[in-house]
Coordinates of C-alpha atoms in Angstrom, one line a residue:
Chain A
M1 CA 127.4 127.4 116.7
A2 CA 124.7 124.5 116.0
L3 CA 124.9 122.3 113.2
A4 CA 122.6 123.2 110.4
L5 CA 121.4 119.5 110.2
E6 CA 122.2 116.8 112.4
L7 CA 120.9 113.2 111.7
D8 CA 121.3 110.9 114.8
Q9 CA 120.8 107.1 113.9
V10 CA 117.5 108.0 111.8
S11 CA 115.6 105.0 110.8
R12 CA 112.6 104.5 108.5
S13 CA 111.4 101.2 107.7
Y14 CA 108.1 100.2 105.5
G15 CA 106.8 97.0 106.9
A16 CA 109.8 94.7 106.7
V17 CA 111.5 96.8 104.2
V18 CA 114.2 99.1 105.8
A19 CA 114.6 102.1 103.7
V20 CA 117.1 104.1 106.0
D21 CA 119.1 102.3 108.6
S22 CA 120.2 104.1 111.4
V23 CA 121.8 107.2 109.0
S24 CA 123.9 109.7 111.1
L25 CA 125.1 112.7 109.4
D26 CA 126.4 116.3 110.4
V27 CA 126.1 119.1 108.2
E28 CA 127.6 122.5 109.0
G29 CA 126.3 125.8 107.8
G30 CA 127.2 126.7 104.3
E31 CA 127.8 123.0 103.2
F32 CA 126.7 121.3 100.0
V33 CA 126.3 117.8 101.0
T34 CA 125.1 115.2 98.2
L35 CA 123.6 112.1 98.9
L36 CA 124.4 109.7 96.2
G37 CA 123.7 106.3 95.7
P38 CA 121.7 103.8 93.4
S39 CA 118.0 103.7 93.2
G40 CA 116.6 102.1 96.3
S41 CA 119.5 103.3 98.5
G42 CA 117.2 105.4 100.8
K43 CA 118.7 108.7 99.8
T44 CA 115.2 110.2 98.8
T45 CA 113.8 108.8 101.8
T46 CA 116.3 110.3 103.7
L47 CA 115.8 113.7 102.0
R48 CA 112.0 113.3 102.8
L49 CA 112.7 112.6 106.4
I50 CA 114.5 116.0 106.6
G51 CA 111.8 117.7 104.7
G52 CA 109.2 116.2 107.1
F53 CA 107.3 114.2 104.3
E54 CA 108.1 111.0 106.1
R55 CA 108.3 110.5 109.9
P56 CA 111.3 108.4 111.3
N57 CA 110.7 105.3 113.2
G58 CA 113.9 105.9 115.4
G59 CA 116.6 108.3 115.6
A60 CA 116.6 112.2 116.1
I61 CA 116.7 115.0 113.1
S62 CA 118.0 118.4 114.3
I63 CA 117.8 121.5 112.1
A64 CA 120.0 124.5 113.3
G65 CA 120.0 122.8 116.8
R66 CA 116.2 122.4 117.1
R67 CA 114.7 118.9 117.1
V68 CA 112.2 118.6 114.2
D69 CA 111.3 115.0 114.0
H70 CA 107.8 115.4 115.2
L71 CA 107.2 118.7 113.0
P72 CA 105.1 118.6 109.7
P73 CA 106.9 120.1 106.8
Y74 CA 105.1 123.5 107.3
K75 CA 106.6 123.8 110.6
R76 CA 110.1 123.2 109.4
N77 CA 112.7 125.7 108.0
T78 CA 113.3 123.7 105.0
A79 CA 112.5 124.1 101.2
T80 CA 112.5 121.4 99.0
I81 CA 113.4 121.7 95.0
F82 CA 111.4 118.8 93.5
Q83 CA 112.5 116.9 90.7
S84 CA 109.5 118.0 88.7
G85 CA 109.7 121.5 89.9
A86 CA 106.0 120.9 91.4
L87 CA 105.1 124.5 90.7
F88 CA 101.6 125.5 91.3
P89 CA 100.0 125.4 87.8
H90 CA 97.0 127.9 88.4
K91 CA 99.4 130.3 89.9
T92 CA 101.8 132.8 87.8
V93 CA 105.6 132.7 88.6
A94 CA 105.2 135.6 90.6
E95 CA 102.3 134.1 92.5
N96 CA 104.4 130.8 92.9
I97 CA 107.3 132.5 94.4
A98 CA 105.2 134.8 96.8
Y99 CA 103.1 131.7 98.0
G100 CA 105.6 130.9 100.8
L101 CA 106.1 134.3 101.9
R102 CA 102.4 134.9 102.1
M103 CA 102.2 131.7 104.3
H104 CA 104.8 133.2 106.7
A105 CA 102.5 136.2 107.0
M106 CA 105.1 138.6 105.4
N107 CA 103.8 142.2 104.5
P108 CA 102.9 142.6 100.7
S109 CA 105.7 145.1 100.0
L110 CA 108.5 143.0 101.2
I111 CA 107.0 140.0 99.3
R112 CA 107.0 141.9 96.1
E113 CA 110.6 142.9 96.8
R114 CA 111.6 139.3 97.6
V115 CA 110.0 138.0 94.5
G116 CA 111.9 140.3 92.4
E117 CA 115.0 139.6 93.9
A118 CA 114.6 135.8 93.9
L119 CA 113.8 136.0 90.2
G120 CA 116.8 138.1 89.5
I121 CA 119.0 135.6 91.3
V122 CA 117.9 132.8 89.0
Q123 CA 117.8 135.1 85.8
M124 CA 114.1 134.7 85.3
G125 CA 113.2 138.6 85.4
G126 CA 110.5 139.4 83.2
F127 CA 108.7 136.0 83.5
E128 CA 106.5 137.1 86.7
E129 CA 103.1 137.0 84.8
R130 CA 103.9 133.7 83.0
Y131 CA 102.1 130.5 84.0
P132 CA 104.2 127.3 84.5
S133 CA 102.7 126.0 81.5
Q134 CA 104.2 128.5 79.6
L135 CA 107.8 127.6 80.7
S136 CA 110.5 125.2 79.5
G137 CA 111.7 122.4 81.8
G138 CA 114.9 124.5 82.8
Q139 CA 112.8 127.6 83.3
K140 CA 110.4 125.6 85.7
Q141 CA 113.5 124.5 87.6
R142 CA 114.8 128.0 88.0
V143 CA 111.5 129.3 89.5
A144 CA 111.3 126.2 91.8
L145 CA 114.7 127.3 93.0
A146 CA 113.7 130.9 93.4
R147 CA 110.6 129.9 95.3
S148 CA 112.5 127.9 97.8
L149 CA 115.4 130.5 98.0
A150 CA 112.9 133.4 98.4
L151 CA 112.0 131.9 101.9
R152 CA 115.8 131.9 102.9
P153 CA 115.4 128.5 104.6
S154 CA 118.1 127.2 106.9
L155 CA 118.3 124.3 104.8
L156 CA 117.6 123.8 101.0
L157 CA 116.7 120.2 99.8
F158 CA 117.1 119.2 96.4
D159 CA 115.4 115.9 95.4
E160 CA 117.1 115.0 91.9
P161 CA 116.1 118.5 90.6
L162 CA 117.9 117.9 87.0
S163 CA 117.4 114.5 86.2
A164 CA 114.4 115.2 84.1
L165 CA 116.4 117.7 81.9
D166 CA 118.2 117.0 79.0
L167 CA 122.0 116.9 79.1
S168 CA 123.2 120.2 78.0
L169 CA 120.5 122.0 80.4
R170 CA 121.4 119.7 83.0
L171 CA 125.1 121.0 83.0
Q172 CA 124.2 124.4 82.5
L173 CA 121.8 124.5 85.7
R174 CA 124.3 122.4 87.4
A175 CA 126.8 125.1 87.0
D176 CA 124.3 127.7 88.0
I177 CA 123.3 126.1 91.1
K178 CA 127.1 125.8 92.1
R179 CA 127.6 129.4 91.2
L180 CA 124.6 130.3 93.6
H181 CA 125.9 128.3 96.4
D182 CA 129.2 130.0 96.1
E183 CA 127.4 133.4 96.1
L184 CA 124.8 132.8 98.8
Q185 CA 126.5 130.3 100.8
F186 CA 123.1 128.6 101.6
T187 CA 123.2 124.9 103.2
A188 CA 121.9 122.3 100.8
I189 CA 121.3 118.7 100.8
Y190 CA 121.1 117.3 97.4
V191 CA 120.0 113.8 96.1
T192 CA 121.0 112.6 92.9
H193 CA 122.1 109.1 91.3
D194 CA 124.5 111.2 89.0
Q195 CA 127.8 110.7 90.3
S196 CA 129.3 113.5 88.0
E197 CA 126.7 115.9 89.5
A198 CA 127.5 115.0 92.8
M199 CA 131.3 115.3 92.3
A200 CA 131.0 118.7 90.6
M201 CA 128.7 120.3 93.0
S202 CA 129.5 119.0 96.6
S203 CA 131.5 120.0 99.3
R204 CA 130.8 116.5 100.7
V205 CA 129.3 113.5 99.4
A206 CA 127.5 110.8 101.2
I207 CA 127.7 107.4 99.3
M208 CA 124.4 105.5 100.4
N209 CA 123.6 102.0 99.8
C210 CA 120.9 99.7 101.2
G211 CA 119.8 102.6 103.6
R212 CA 123.0 103.2 105.2
I213 CA 126.0 105.8 104.5
E214 CA 129.0 104.1 103.2
Q215 CA 131.2 106.9 103.3
V216 CA 131.1 110.6 103.8
A217 CA 133.9 112.6 102.4
P218 CA 134.9 115.4 99.9
P219 CA 134.6 114.2 96.2
Q220 CA 138.3 113.9 95.7
Q221 CA 138.6 111.8 98.7
I222 CA 135.6 109.7 97.7
Y223 CA 137.3 108.9 94.4
N224 CA 140.9 108.5 95.6
E225 CA 140.4 107.1 99.0
P226 CA 137.2 104.9 98.7
A227 CA 136.1 103.6 102.3
N228 CA 135.2 100.3 100.7
E229 CA 134.6 98.1 97.9
F230 CA 131.2 99.5 97.4
V231 CA 132.3 103.1 97.0
Y232 CA 135.1 102.2 94.9
S233 CA 132.9 100.3 92.3
F234 CA 130.0 102.8 92.6
I235 CA 132.2 105.9 92.0
G236 CA 133.8 106.3 88.6
E237 CA 134.3 103.2 85.9
S238 CA 136.2 100.4 87.5
C239 CA 137.1 96.9 86.3
C240 CA 137.0 94.1 88.7
L241 CA 139.4 91.1 88.6
P242 CA 138.4 88.4 90.8
V243 CA 141.6 86.3 91.6
R244 CA 143.1 83.6 93.7
I245 CA 146.7 84.4 94.9
D246 CA 148.9 81.3 95.9
D247 CA 152.4 82.2 96.9
G248 CA 152.4 85.6 95.1
A249 CA 151.0 83.9 91.7
A250 CA 147.5 84.8 90.4
R251 CA 145.0 82.3 88.9
D252 CA 141.5 82.9 87.9
Q253 CA 138.4 81.4 89.7
Q254 CA 138.5 78.3 87.8
G255 CA 142.2 77.9 89.3
R256 CA 144.0 78.4 85.8
P257 CA 147.2 80.5 86.3
V258 CA 146.6 83.9 84.6
D259 CA 149.9 86.3 83.6
I260 CA 149.4 88.8 86.3
R261 CA 152.3 90.2 88.1
L262 CA 151.8 92.4 91.1
A263 CA 154.6 94.4 92.9
E264 CA 153.1 93.8 96.3
P265 CA 150.8 90.7 96.0
P266 CA 148.4 90.3 98.8
S267 CA 148.7 87.4 101.0
S268 CA 147.4 83.9 99.7
G269 CA 143.5 83.8 99.2
A270 CA 140.5 85.2 97.1
W271 CA 140.7 88.8 96.2
R272 CA 138.9 91.2 94.0
L273 CA 141.4 93.7 92.2
Y274 CA 139.8 96.8 91.2
L275 CA 141.3 99.1 88.4
R276 CA 140.4 102.4 86.7
P277 CA 140.3 101.8 83.2
S278 CA 141.7 105.5 82.5
R279 CA 144.7 104.6 84.7
I280 CA 145.8 101.2 82.8
R281 CA 148.4 101.6 80.1
I282 CA 148.6 99.3 77.3
G283 CA 151.2 97.9 75.0
N284 CA 154.7 99.8 75.0
E285 CA 153.2 102.3 77.5
A286 CA 152.9 99.4 80.0
H287 CA 156.6 98.6 79.9
G288 CA 158.1 99.3 83.2
C289 CA 154.8 99.3 85.2
A290 CA 155.1 97.9 88.5
N291 CA 152.0 95.5 87.7
T292 CA 151.4 93.8 84.6
A293 CA 149.1 91.5 83.0
R294 CA 149.0 89.9 79.7
G295 CA 145.6 89.5 77.9
R296 CA 144.1 89.2 74.3
V297 CA 142.0 91.8 72.6
R298 CA 138.3 90.4 72.8
F299 CA 136.9 93.3 71.1
T300 CA 137.3 97.2 70.9
E301 CA 134.7 99.9 71.4
F302 CA 135.1 103.5 69.7
L303 CA 133.8 106.0 72.5
G304 CA 134.7 109.3 70.7
D305 CA 137.5 110.7 72.9
F306 CA 139.0 107.3 73.3
N307 CA 139.1 103.6 72.1
R308 CA 138.1 101.0 74.7
Y309 CA 139.9 97.7 74.7
H310 CA 138.3 94.7 76.3
L311 CA 141.0 92.4 77.2
V312 CA 140.6 88.8 78.2
A313 CA 143.4 86.9 80.5
G314 CA 142.2 83.4 81.4
G315 CA 138.8 83.8 82.9
L316 CA 139.4 87.4 83.9
E317 CA 137.9 89.9 81.7
F318 CA 138.8 93.9 82.0
F319 CA 139.1 96.9 79.8
C320 CA 141.1 99.9 79.2
D321 CA 140.7 103.1 77.7
R322 CA 143.3 104.8 75.3
A323 CA 143.2 108.1 73.4
G324 CA 144.0 108.2 69.7
E325 CA 143.7 105.9 66.8
R326 CA 142.6 102.1 67.4
Q327 CA 146.1 100.2 67.7
Y328 CA 145.3 96.5 68.6
Q329 CA 143.4 94.3 66.8
I330 CA 140.8 91.7 67.8
G331 CA 142.8 88.5 68.9
E332 CA 146.0 90.3 69.3
E333 CA 148.2 89.8 72.4
V334 CA 148.9 92.7 74.6
E335 CA 150.4 94.0 78.1
A336 CA 148.4 96.0 80.4
G337 CA 150.2 97.7 83.2
W338 CA 149.4 100.0 86.2
D339 CA 150.9 101.5 89.1
T340 CA 150.3 100.0 92.4
G341 CA 148.4 103.4 93.5
D342 CA 145.9 102.8 90.8
M343 CA 144.6 99.5 92.2
K344 CA 142.5 98.6 95.1
V345 CA 142.4 95.2 96.6
F346 CA 139.5 94.0 98.5
A347 CA 139.2 90.6 100.1
A348 CA 136.6 88.4 98.2
Chain B
M1 CA 108.1 98.8 43.5
T2 CA 107.2 97.1 40.2
E3 CA 105.0 98.7 37.4
A4 CA 102.7 96.0 37.7
A5 CA 102.4 96.4 41.5
L6 CA 102.0 100.3 41.2
A7 CA 99.3 99.9 38.7
Q8 CA 97.6 97.4 41.0
S9 CA 97.8 99.7 43.9
V10 CA 96.2 102.5 41.9
G11 CA 93.4 100.3 40.8
S12 CA 92.6 99.3 44.3
G13 CA 92.9 102.9 45.4
R14 CA 90.0 103.8 43.3
L15 CA 88.1 100.9 44.4
A16 CA 88.6 102.1 47.9
G17 CA 87.8 105.8 46.7
I18 CA 84.2 104.5 45.9
S19 CA 83.7 102.7 48.9
V20 CA 85.0 105.5 51.1
T21 CA 82.4 107.9 49.3
V22 CA 79.8 105.2 49.9
W23 CA 80.8 104.9 53.7
R24 CA 80.8 108.7 54.0
A25 CA 77.1 109.1 52.7
A26 CA 76.1 106.3 54.8
G27 CA 77.7 108.1 58.0
I28 CA 75.9 111.3 57.3
V29 CA 72.5 109.6 56.6
F30 CA 73.1 107.8 60.1
A31 CA 74.3 111.0 61.8
S32 CA 71.3 113.0 60.4
F33 CA 69.0 110.2 61.8
V34 CA 70.4 110.4 65.1
T35 CA 70.5 114.1 65.5
L36 CA 67.0 114.1 64.2
Y37 CA 66.0 111.5 66.8
V38 CA 67.5 113.3 69.5
L39 CA 66.1 116.8 68.3
I40 CA 62.6 116.0 67.3
P41 CA 61.0 115.5 70.9
I42 CA 62.5 118.9 72.0
G43 CA 61.5 120.6 68.8
V44 CA 58.1 119.5 68.9
T45 CA 57.8 120.4 72.5
I46 CA 59.2 123.9 71.7
A47 CA 56.9 124.2 68.9
M48 CA 54.0 123.1 70.9
S49 CA 54.7 125.8 73.7
F50 CA 53.9 128.5 71.2
N51 CA 50.6 126.9 70.2
D52 CA 47.5 129.1 70.5
G53 CA 45.2 126.3 70.9
S54 CA 43.9 124.6 74.2
F55 CA 45.1 121.2 73.7
I56 CA 48.5 119.4 73.0
R57 CA 47.5 118.5 69.5
F58 CA 48.6 118.7 65.9
P59 CA 48.1 120.6 63.6
I60 CA 48.9 123.9 65.2
T61 CA 46.8 126.6 63.6
S62 CA 47.9 129.6 65.2
W63 CA 50.7 130.7 67.3
S64 CA 51.1 132.8 70.5
L65 CA 52.6 133.5 73.7
R66 CA 49.8 133.0 75.9
W67 CA 50.7 130.0 77.5
Y68 CA 54.1 131.7 78.3
E69 CA 52.1 134.7 80.0
G70 CA 49.9 132.2 81.5
F71 CA 52.9 130.3 83.0
F72 CA 54.6 133.3 84.5
A73 CA 51.4 134.8 85.8
S74 CA 50.5 131.7 87.5
T75 CA 51.9 131.6 91.1
R76 CA 51.3 127.8 91.1
W77 CA 53.9 127.5 88.4
T78 CA 56.4 130.0 89.3
Q79 CA 56.3 128.7 92.9
A80 CA 57.1 125.0 91.5
L81 CA 60.0 126.7 89.4
A82 CA 61.3 128.4 92.6
N83 CA 60.9 125.3 94.5
S84 CA 62.7 123.2 91.8
L85 CA 65.6 125.8 91.8
V86 CA 66.0 126.2 95.6
I87 CA 65.9 122.6 95.8
A88 CA 68.6 121.9 93.3
L89 CA 70.6 124.8 94.7
G90 CA 70.7 123.0 98.1
T91 CA 71.2 119.8 96.6
T92 CA 74.3 121.4 94.6
V93 CA 75.7 122.8 98.0
I94 CA 75.2 119.8 100.1
S95 CA 76.4 116.9 97.5
T96 CA 79.3 119.0 96.3
V97 CA 80.8 120.0 99.7
S98 CA 80.3 116.3 101.1
G99 CA 81.2 114.6 98.1
I100 CA 84.4 116.6 97.8
L101 CA 85.4 116.2 101.5
A102 CA 84.7 112.4 101.3
A103 CA 86.7 112.0 97.9
W104 CA 89.7 114.1 99.5
T105 CA 89.7 112.1 102.3
F106 CA 89.4 108.7 100.3
D107 CA 92.3 110.0 98.2
R108 CA 94.5 110.9 101.1
Y109 CA 94.2 108.6 103.8
N110 CA 94.6 104.9 104.1
L111 CA 91.1 104.2 105.4
P112 CA 90.4 100.6 106.6
L113 CA 87.8 98.6 104.6
K114 CA 88.3 101.2 101.7
N115 CA 86.5 99.2 99.2
V116 CA 83.5 98.6 101.4
I117 CA 83.1 102.4 102.3
Y118 CA 83.4 103.0 98.3
V119 CA 80.5 100.6 97.7
L120 CA 78.5 102.2 100.5
I121 CA 79.0 105.6 99.2
M122 CA 77.9 104.8 95.8
L123 CA 75.0 102.4 96.7
P124 CA 72.2 105.2 96.8
L125 CA 73.3 106.2 93.2
F126 CA 72.2 102.6 92.0
T127 CA 69.3 102.5 94.2
P128 CA 66.0 103.2 92.5
G129 CA 64.3 106.6 93.2
V130 CA 61.0 104.9 94.3
V131 CA 62.8 102.9 97.0
L132 CA 65.0 105.8 98.2
G133 CA 61.9 108.3 98.1
L134 CA 59.7 105.8 100.0
G135 CA 62.5 104.9 102.4
I136 CA 63.2 108.7 103.2
A137 CA 59.5 109.4 103.5
I138 CA 58.9 106.4 106.0
A139 CA 62.3 106.9 107.9
F140 CA 62.2 110.6 108.4
G141 CA 58.7 111.4 107.6
G142 CA 57.6 111.5 111.2
I143 CA 60.3 114.4 112.1
E144 CA 58.6 117.4 113.4
I145 CA 60.6 120.4 114.8
G146 CA 58.8 123.2 116.7
G147 CA 55.6 122.6 114.2
W148 CA 57.9 122.6 111.0
S149 CA 57.4 119.1 109.8
F150 CA 60.2 117.2 107.7
F151 CA 57.9 115.6 105.4
G152 CA 56.6 117.6 102.6
S153 CA 59.3 120.1 103.2
R154 CA 62.2 121.2 100.5
G155 CA 64.6 120.2 102.9
S156 CA 63.4 116.5 102.6
V157 CA 63.8 116.6 98.7
V158 CA 67.3 118.2 99.2
I159 CA 68.3 115.4 101.4
A160 CA 66.8 112.8 98.8
H161 CA 68.3 114.3 95.9
S162 CA 71.7 114.7 97.5
L163 CA 71.6 111.0 98.1
W164 CA 72.0 110.7 94.3
A165 CA 74.0 113.6 93.8
M166 CA 76.6 113.1 96.2
P167 CA 77.9 109.6 95.1
L168 CA 78.2 111.0 91.6
V169 CA 80.3 114.1 93.1
F170 CA 82.3 111.7 94.8
M171 CA 83.1 109.4 92.0
L172 CA 84.0 112.4 89.9
M173 CA 86.0 114.0 92.5
E174 CA 87.9 111.0 93.6
A175 CA 88.8 110.3 90.1
T176 CA 90.1 114.0 89.6
F177 CA 92.1 114.2 93.0
R178 CA 93.8 110.9 91.6
T179 CA 95.1 113.3 88.7
V180 CA 96.9 115.9 91.2
D181 CA 100.3 115.6 91.6
R182 CA 101.2 114.7 95.1
R183 CA 104.5 116.6 94.9
I184 CA 102.7 120.0 94.5
I185 CA 100.6 119.3 97.8
E186 CA 104.0 118.6 99.4
A187 CA 105.6 121.5 97.8
S188 CA 102.8 123.5 99.6
Y189 CA 103.4 122.1 102.9
D190 CA 107.0 122.7 102.5
L191 CA 106.6 126.3 101.8
G192 CA 104.6 126.9 105.1
G193 CA 101.1 125.9 103.9
R194 CA 99.1 124.2 106.5
P195 CA 96.7 121.5 105.4
V196 CA 93.5 123.7 105.2
R197 CA 94.8 126.5 103.6
T198 CA 96.7 123.9 100.9
F199 CA 93.4 122.5 100.1
F200 CA 91.7 125.9 99.4
E201 CA 94.7 127.7 97.9
I202 CA 96.2 124.8 96.1
V203 CA 94.3 121.7 95.7
L204 CA 90.9 123.1 95.0
P205 CA 91.8 125.5 92.1
M206 CA 93.7 122.6 90.8
V207 CA 90.5 120.5 90.5
S208 CA 88.4 123.5 89.9
T209 CA 87.1 121.9 86.5
G210 CA 86.2 118.9 88.1
V211 CA 84.2 120.9 91.2
I212 CA 82.3 122.9 88.6
S213 CA 81.3 119.8 86.5
S214 CA 80.4 118.1 89.6
A215 CA 78.4 120.8 91.0
L216 CA 76.6 121.0 87.6
F217 CA 75.8 117.5 87.5
A218 CA 74.4 117.8 91.2
F219 CA 72.3 120.7 90.0
V220 CA 70.8 119.1 86.8
I221 CA 70.2 115.8 88.6
S222 CA 68.1 117.6 91.1
L223 CA 66.1 119.6 88.5
N224 CA 65.5 116.7 86.7
E225 CA 64.6 114.3 89.5
F226 CA 60.8 113.3 89.5
V227 CA 60.0 110.3 91.4
M228 CA 61.6 111.2 95.0
A229 CA 60.3 114.6 94.5
L230 CA 56.8 113.1 94.1
F231 CA 57.0 111.1 97.1
L232 CA 58.4 113.9 99.3
T233 CA 56.7 117.1 98.3
S234 CA 53.2 118.7 99.7
R235 CA 51.3 121.1 97.7
G236 CA 53.4 124.1 98.6
T237 CA 56.8 122.6 97.9
Q238 CA 55.9 120.8 94.6
T239 CA 58.9 120.8 92.1
L240 CA 58.2 121.5 88.5
P241 CA 58.5 117.9 87.1
V242 CA 56.0 117.0 89.9
L243 CA 53.5 119.8 89.0
M244 CA 53.8 118.8 85.4
W245 CA 53.1 115.2 86.2
L246 CA 50.0 116.4 88.2
S247 CA 48.6 118.9 85.6
L248 CA 49.1 116.2 82.8
R249 CA 46.6 114.1 84.8
S250 CA 44.0 116.9 85.0
A251 CA 44.6 119.0 81.9
G252 CA 46.9 118.7 78.9
T253 CA 47.3 122.3 77.8
P254 CA 50.3 123.5 76.0
E255 CA 51.2 125.3 79.2
L256 CA 52.9 121.7 79.9
A257 CA 55.0 122.3 76.9
V258 CA 55.9 125.6 78.3
T259 CA 56.9 124.1 81.6
A260 CA 59.2 121.6 79.6
V261 CA 60.7 124.4 77.7
V262 CA 61.5 126.3 80.9
L263 CA 62.9 123.2 82.6
A264 CA 65.0 122.4 79.8
T265 CA 66.2 126.1 79.5
A266 CA 67.3 126.3 82.9
V267 CA 69.3 122.8 82.4
F268 CA 70.9 124.3 79.0
A269 CA 71.5 127.6 80.6
C270 CA 73.7 126.6 83.3
M271 CA 75.5 123.9 81.0
S272 CA 76.2 126.8 78.8
L273 CA 77.5 129.0 81.6
V274 CA 79.9 126.1 82.7
M275 CA 81.1 125.8 79.3
V276 CA 82.2 129.2 78.9
W277 CA 83.8 129.1 82.1
Y278 CA 85.6 126.0 81.4
V279 CA 86.8 127.3 78.1
R280 CA 88.1 130.3 79.9
Q281 CA 89.9 128.4 82.4
L282 CA 91.5 126.2 79.6
R283 CA 92.7 129.3 77.9
K284 CA 94.3 131.0 81.1
L285 CA 96.0 127.6 82.0
G286 CA 97.2 127.7 78.3
R287 CA 96.8 123.8 77.7

């Protein structure tokens, strides 16, 4: 069976600015693939290339085995859910959903059936006659979703659909979209800069940076086995320790020795050690860890579920999180420890 | 706040209270003056149109509708009224369609020399009517197609009036199109709407208030225009303002006042229609 979507060396530049730099991506039917990256990483442009709102400068885009990169949006079997919803303000909810079906010359009774069905799917039954201005932000996005789903496109494109909503609504709609994906098994490309959204919803995540895809993998693999330094530093919180290693002993960038003991120190040279603050243990808990660092508490932050201790060791700064009461005071010397598996080492 | 400061602030409040009253009174006087200033010419004209006498002159000794009867009985006047309306309608159609299309093109596509084109489109609006009227008369005056001569025809006035109305429509619609959310147009394309259908089904309804108001402007501009119409009409195609000017020179009867009232009523009537429609539209969109 043909792939639902195939990007082959797709590029798009605006003058000297390369927005998308020979991106290749294969998506199978039923997959939920998220393009995740900082702003300006080319994720939205990639989505717009797939939807047909931009034309690529090079490469090939195929949807369900058919080359589409020369086709305008109205000849592609894709449907986009925009950030703002982009509902037609002068049409009712029902008319909004019927619009795409009418454009495809479907007969009126079938259209009515599909509109009702789509509204049911997004739990918006009874809102048929409302105008978009009478809906809340979350309701608008549900209608936008219904409008796209009603077409039964081979590809659903999500352009940061939740970023304009407040947190609780965002979490709720996120769960709804995931549930709908499980039920309906549509193929989706989802653009976001919110990594928890990407982690929670996707079957695979594509991390984008500077117009390129850095890594495509399931969320667990992205988190646990980042392909490179960018992916590691972008996903989750991390502390970065830039160190020099001389014969197994660590120094900071100014060359002062720091009290960091590594079980398997890398060869001599400049390195960056990345640690997950949630996996660093501190004080008594650090005893017996394969890797340790001694530092002084610079300041602490109370973050609700845990306290965050900012430590400084020579010229190095890092932080670790610990649940419960605040235990260490500013200026106090403490030991931090972590397992070798919780550390990533990248050449500087 | 200390007691002294409190007392002071209360005192200054009373002072401020007095000056507020004075300002309010001055405001009412000024507003009344402006209102009268605007209404007096219209009011006097309306009063004069019911004058039974044979001249436009105060005092009005007796009232009658005879000049109204005279106006509607005279084919010369009703013909002029018809000419005015036909020309205004033609101007509205031509300038609204071309102005909207030009504005849409301007908004959607990256044209070379955009600023130059903008100035060129807007230029006629700032050209004196005398110049435009004369220019059209000289440039196109000689055109004759199978015995029908362009000069003196209603068509020539429609073309001339559109030169003024089109830039206005263009300016209004260009500003209106800029407020349209690009994503909504993209959403239409995305759902299978081809560009022409998208334009008529999505874009035009979204800018309908702009379309209606610019059409109204075009209509009113044409209805009110005098100088170009004077240059370009002949006896059979004279518009209401032209005929008024000509009869003012021969005889200043209250019939002129009647004409003025009819013209003003026509303008106000279409403005009211649009207002009603506009309010209904706003209510429908629930904004």
